[in-house]
Coordinates of C-alpha atoms in Angstrom, one line a residue:
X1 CA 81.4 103.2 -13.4
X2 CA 84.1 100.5 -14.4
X3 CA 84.5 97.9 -11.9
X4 CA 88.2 97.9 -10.6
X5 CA 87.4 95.2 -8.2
X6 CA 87.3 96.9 -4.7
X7 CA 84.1 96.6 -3.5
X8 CA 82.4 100.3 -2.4
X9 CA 81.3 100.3 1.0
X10 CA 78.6 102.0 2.5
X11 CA 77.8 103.8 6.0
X12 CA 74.4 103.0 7.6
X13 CA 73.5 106.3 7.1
X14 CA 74.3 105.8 3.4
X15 CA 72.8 102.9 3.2
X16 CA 69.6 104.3 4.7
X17 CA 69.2 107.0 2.2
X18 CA 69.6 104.4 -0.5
X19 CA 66.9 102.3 1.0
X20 CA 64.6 105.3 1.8
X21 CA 65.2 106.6 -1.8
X22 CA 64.4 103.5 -3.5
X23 CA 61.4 103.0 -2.1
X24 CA 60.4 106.8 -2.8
X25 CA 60.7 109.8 -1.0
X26 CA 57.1 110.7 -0.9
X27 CA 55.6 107.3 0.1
X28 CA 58.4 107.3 3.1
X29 CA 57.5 110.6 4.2
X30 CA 54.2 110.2 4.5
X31 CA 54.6 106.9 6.3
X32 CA 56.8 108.8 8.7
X33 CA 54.1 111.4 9.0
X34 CA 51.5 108.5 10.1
X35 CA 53.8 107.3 12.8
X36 CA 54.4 110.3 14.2
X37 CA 50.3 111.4 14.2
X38 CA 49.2 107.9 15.0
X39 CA 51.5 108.0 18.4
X40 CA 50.2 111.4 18.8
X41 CA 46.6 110.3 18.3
X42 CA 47.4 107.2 21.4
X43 CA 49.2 109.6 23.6
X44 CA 46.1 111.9 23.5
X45 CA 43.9 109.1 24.5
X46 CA 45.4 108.4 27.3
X47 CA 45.4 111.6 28.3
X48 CA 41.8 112.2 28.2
X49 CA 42.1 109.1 30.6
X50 CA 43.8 111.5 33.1
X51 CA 41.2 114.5 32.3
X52 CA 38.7 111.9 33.2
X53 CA 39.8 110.8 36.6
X54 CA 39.0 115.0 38.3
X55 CA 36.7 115.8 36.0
X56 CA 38.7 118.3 34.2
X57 CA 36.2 119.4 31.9
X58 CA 33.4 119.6 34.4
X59 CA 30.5 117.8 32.3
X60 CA 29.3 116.0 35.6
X61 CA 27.2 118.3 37.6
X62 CA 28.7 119.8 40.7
X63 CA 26.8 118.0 43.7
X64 CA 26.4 114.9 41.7
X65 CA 26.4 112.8 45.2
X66 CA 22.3 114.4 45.8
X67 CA 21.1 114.0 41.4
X68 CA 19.5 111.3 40.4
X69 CA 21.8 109.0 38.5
X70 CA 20.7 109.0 34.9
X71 CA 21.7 113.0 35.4
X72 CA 25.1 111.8 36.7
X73 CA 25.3 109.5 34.0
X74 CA 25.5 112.4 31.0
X75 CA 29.1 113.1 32.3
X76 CA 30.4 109.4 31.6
X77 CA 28.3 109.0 28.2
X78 CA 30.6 112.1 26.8
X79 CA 34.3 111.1 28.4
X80 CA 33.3 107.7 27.3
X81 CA 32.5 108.6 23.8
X82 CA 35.1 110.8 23.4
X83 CA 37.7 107.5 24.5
X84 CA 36.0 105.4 22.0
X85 CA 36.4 108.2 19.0
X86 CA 40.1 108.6 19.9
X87 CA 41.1 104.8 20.0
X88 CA 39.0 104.3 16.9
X89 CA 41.1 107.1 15.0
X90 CA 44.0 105.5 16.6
X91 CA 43.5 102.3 14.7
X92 CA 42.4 103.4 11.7
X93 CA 46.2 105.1 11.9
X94 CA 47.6 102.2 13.2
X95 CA 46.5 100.1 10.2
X96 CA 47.0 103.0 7.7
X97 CA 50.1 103.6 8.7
X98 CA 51.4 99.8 8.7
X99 CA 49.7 99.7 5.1
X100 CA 52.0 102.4 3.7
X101 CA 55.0 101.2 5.7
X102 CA 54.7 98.0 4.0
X103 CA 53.8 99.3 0.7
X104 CA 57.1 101.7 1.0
X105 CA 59.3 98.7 2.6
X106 CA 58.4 95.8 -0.5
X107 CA 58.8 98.4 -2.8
X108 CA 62.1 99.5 -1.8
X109 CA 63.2 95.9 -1.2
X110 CA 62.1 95.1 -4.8
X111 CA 63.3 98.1 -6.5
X112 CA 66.7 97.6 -4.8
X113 CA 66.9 94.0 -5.6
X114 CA 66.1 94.5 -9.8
X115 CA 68.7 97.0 -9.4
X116 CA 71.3 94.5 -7.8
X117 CA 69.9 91.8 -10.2
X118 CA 70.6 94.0 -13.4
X119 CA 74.2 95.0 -12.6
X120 CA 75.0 91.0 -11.8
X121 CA 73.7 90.3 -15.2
X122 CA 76.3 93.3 -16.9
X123 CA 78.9 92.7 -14.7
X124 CA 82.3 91.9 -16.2
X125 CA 84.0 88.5 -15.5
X126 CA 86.5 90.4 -13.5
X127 CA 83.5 90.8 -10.8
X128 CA 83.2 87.1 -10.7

């Protein structure tokens, strides 16, 4: 396209899809996927926090007040481990997901500026 010295303007939403495109539509899709599923993954956990509290899932026997407490214990050693899987898996998201976020973001940045670069190099002397 000729250069008639009007500079194009662009929406946000334009903008956006140039940014998103440049730094591929694959890698920003899937970085979208880990936020979503990471957030998922921490709203879960503090859930089971809740499930915890009455014993929703009943692994504490029922007259635990008259047992023995390495018996009462049992129930704690599996909502505890349970927490600890889930915020583990949250931050192995967490750091996945800012690794592809960043990957996607400096290769959009960079693919965007050789682009700009280039066309500054062919521009005509009108442009300047």
């Amino acid at each position: 396209a000729q250069f008639n010295g009007i500079p194009k303007r662009l929406t946000a939403t334009q903008a956006f899809n140039k940014y998103f495109q440049a730094g591929g539509v694959l890698v920003g899709s899937i970085s979208i996927f880990f936020f979503g599923f990471s957030q998922t993954t921490r709203i879960i956990s503090d859930t089971w926090i809740r499930w915890w509290a009455p014993d929703r899932f009943t692994f504490y026997p029922p007259n635990r007040n008259h047992l023995p407490l390495d018996e009462v214990r049992h129930g704690s050693v599996v909502y505890i481990c349970v927490y600890m899987a889930l915020v583990l898996f949250f931050v192995v998201l967490l750091l996945s997901r800012d690794a592809m976020f960043s990957y996607w973001q400096i290769r959009g940045a960079t693919n965007l500026h050789n682009n700009l670069f280039k066309r500054v190099l062919n521009a005509p002397m009108l442009f300047f």
